[in-house]
Amino acid sequence: VEKSARRLTLFRGDNVIKTYRIALGGNPIGAKQREGDSRTPEGAYKIDSKNPRSRYHLALRVSYPNADDRGRARERGVPPGGDIMIHGMPNGLGWLGTLHRYFDWTDGCIAVADPQIEQIWALVPTGTPVRITP
C-alpha cells in the first residue's frame, strides 16, 4: 500500500498481479499514532483474518498494532487503536462504486470498491504480508 499514491498493489513474488486505487483514513498524512486519529498505519503487517460479515463489503484485517506500534503508543500514554482493515464500501452503499476514492473517508482503514475487494478477497490468503508506506 502506497499511501501518497493512493494505491494498493498485489504481488506474487516480484510480479505485479493487480493494482487498485484506494481511499484512506480521513487524516492520511503520517503514521497512525493513536486510537481515533483517523490515520492509516505505516509499517510491516500481515492479513491476520478475514471477515465476511463486516459492516463493510468483506474485510481483511491488518495486524495493526504490532509490537512497535504498541510501544510507541505506550510511550505517549495513549491507546494504539486497532481494527484496521482492507475493505469494500459500507454495506448498502456499493452503488457508489469507485466514487469512494475521491476523498479519504475511513477511520484509518484502506478502502476499495466492492468488486475490487471481491478480487482481493479471492487472491489474498490469511498470513499474507502487507507493507504500508507513506
Short mmCIF file of C-alpha atoms in Angstrom, two decimals:
data_model
loop_
_atom_site.label_atom_id
_atom_site.label_comp_id
_atom_site.label_asym_id
_atom_site.label_seq_id
_atom_site.Cartn_x
_atom_site.Cartn_y
_atom_site.Cartn_z
CA VAL A 1 0.00 0.00 0.00
CA GLU A 2 1.43 3.35 -1.07
CA LYS A 3 -0.49 5.97 0.86
CA SER A 4 0.71 9.06 -1.04
CA ALA A 5 -0.17 7.44 -4.40
CA ARG A 6 -3.47 6.07 -3.01
CA ARG A 7 -2.51 2.72 -4.50
CA LEU A 8 -2.70 -0.89 -3.34
CA THR A 9 -0.63 -3.32 -5.40
CA LEU A 10 -0.87 -7.10 -5.15
CA PHE A 11 2.32 -9.01 -5.84
CA ARG A 12 3.12 -12.67 -6.31
CA GLY A 13 6.84 -12.73 -5.68
CA ASP A 14 8.24 -9.82 -7.70
CA ASN A 15 5.39 -9.86 -10.22
CA VAL A 16 2.55 -7.35 -10.05
CA ILE A 17 -0.82 -9.12 -10.20
CA LYS A 18 -3.17 -6.16 -9.88
CA THR A 19 -3.21 -2.52 -8.78
CA TYR A 20 -6.14 -0.72 -7.16
CA ARG A 21 -6.96 2.91 -6.34
CA ILE A 22 -7.79 3.32 -2.64
CA ALA A 23 -9.23 5.67 -0.06
CA LEU A 24 -7.54 6.03 3.33
CA GLY A 25 -8.27 7.42 6.76
CA GLY A 26 -9.63 10.96 6.90
CA ASN A 27 -6.28 12.24 8.25
CA PRO A 28 -3.92 10.36 5.90
CA ILE A 29 -0.60 12.19 6.36
CA GLY A 30 1.75 10.40 8.75
CA ALA A 31 1.60 7.07 10.54
CA LYS A 32 -1.19 6.14 12.92
CA GLN A 33 -0.30 7.47 16.36
CA ARG A 34 -3.29 6.57 18.48
CA GLU A 35 -6.84 5.37 18.56
CA GLY A 36 -9.24 7.82 16.92
CA ASP A 37 -6.68 9.84 14.92
CA SER A 38 -8.18 8.74 11.54
CA ARG A 39 -4.72 7.87 10.23
CA THR A 40 -3.81 4.77 8.28
CA PRO A 41 -0.81 2.99 9.85
CA GLU A 42 2.58 2.69 8.17
CA GLY A 43 4.85 -0.31 8.52
CA ALA A 44 5.05 -4.06 8.05
CA TYR A 45 1.97 -6.10 8.91
CA LYS A 46 0.09 -9.15 7.67
CA ILE A 47 -3.50 -10.13 6.95
CA ASP A 48 -4.44 -11.89 10.17
CA SER A 49 -8.10 -12.69 9.49
CA LYS A 50 -10.99 -12.27 7.07
CA ASN A 51 -14.48 -11.09 8.00
CA PRO A 52 -17.26 -11.91 5.51
CA ARG A 53 -19.87 -10.34 7.86
CA SER A 54 -18.27 -6.94 8.34
CA ARG A 55 -20.16 -3.61 8.32
CA TYR A 56 -18.33 -3.18 5.01
CA HIS A 57 -18.45 -5.41 1.94
CA LEU A 58 -15.85 -8.00 3.00
CA ALA A 59 -12.94 -7.07 5.27
CA LEU A 60 -9.38 -8.32 5.57
CA ARG A 61 -7.93 -7.45 8.99
CA VAL A 62 -4.44 -5.93 9.03
CA SER A 63 -2.32 -6.95 12.05
CA TYR A 64 -2.05 -3.39 13.39
CA PRO A 65 -0.92 -2.69 16.07
CA ASN A 66 2.34 -4.60 16.00
CA ALA A 67 4.83 -4.58 18.90
CA ASP A 68 6.48 -1.35 17.70
CA ASP A 69 3.10 0.41 17.38
CA ARG A 70 2.10 -0.69 20.90
CA GLY A 71 5.45 0.51 22.29
CA ARG A 72 5.16 3.95 20.68
CA ALA A 73 1.59 4.34 21.97
CA ARG A 74 2.66 3.22 25.45
CA GLU A 75 5.43 5.86 25.47
CA ARG A 76 2.83 8.52 24.64
CA GLY A 77 0.36 7.15 27.18
CA VAL A 78 -2.35 6.62 24.55
CA PRO A 79 -4.19 3.58 23.20
CA PRO A 80 -2.81 2.48 19.80
CA GLY A 81 -6.19 1.70 18.25
CA GLY A 82 -6.91 -1.32 16.11
CA ASP A 83 -9.36 -2.92 13.70
CA ILE A 84 -7.51 -1.68 10.65
CA MET A 85 -8.98 -3.38 7.61
CA ILE A 86 -8.77 -3.52 3.85
CA HIS A 87 -12.44 -3.42 2.95
CA GLY A 88 -15.12 -2.53 0.42
CA MET A 89 -17.89 0.01 0.77
CA PRO A 90 -20.22 0.25 3.75
CA ASN A 91 -22.97 -2.34 3.33
CA GLY A 92 -25.75 -0.90 1.17
CA LEU A 93 -23.51 1.74 -0.46
CA GLY A 94 -21.80 -0.45 -3.05
CA TRP A 95 -23.62 1.51 -5.76
CA LEU A 96 -21.12 4.34 -5.16
CA GLY A 97 -18.55 2.20 -6.97
CA THR A 98 -15.21 3.94 -7.44
CA LEU A 99 -16.56 7.35 -6.38
CA HIS A 100 -15.34 6.48 -2.87
CA ARG A 101 -11.75 7.19 -3.82
CA TYR A 102 -12.25 10.91 -4.47
CA PHE A 103 -11.78 11.63 -0.78
CA ASP A 104 -10.30 9.87 2.25
CA TRP A 105 -13.23 8.76 4.37
CA THR A 106 -12.28 5.78 6.55
CA ASP A 107 -11.29 5.83 10.22
CA GLY A 108 -7.83 4.58 9.22
CA CYS A 109 -8.67 1.62 7.00
CA ILE A 110 -7.86 1.04 3.34
CA ALA A 111 -10.98 1.04 1.16
CA VAL A 112 -11.65 -0.17 -2.38
CA ALA A 113 -14.85 -0.62 -4.39
CA ASP A 114 -16.89 -3.79 -3.78
CA PRO A 115 -15.87 -5.64 -6.99
CA GLN A 116 -12.24 -4.90 -6.11
CA ILE A 117 -12.46 -6.26 -2.56
CA GLU A 118 -14.03 -9.41 -4.01
CA GLN A 119 -10.94 -9.86 -6.21
CA ILE A 120 -8.57 -9.11 -3.33
CA TRP A 121 -10.51 -11.47 -1.02
CA ALA A 122 -10.08 -14.30 -3.53
CA LEU A 123 -6.37 -13.65 -4.13
CA VAL A 124 -5.09 -12.83 -0.62
CA PRO A 125 -4.93 -15.59 2.00
CA THR A 126 -4.63 -15.05 5.74
CA GLY A 127 -0.96 -14.57 6.62
CA THR A 128 -0.13 -12.50 3.53
CA PRO A 129 2.42 -9.74 4.30
CA VAL A 130 1.18 -6.15 3.99
CA ARG A 131 3.60 -3.24 3.66
CA ILE A 132 2.10 0.23 4.12
CA THR A 133 4.38 3.09 3.07
CA PRO A 134 3.96 6.86 3.28
#
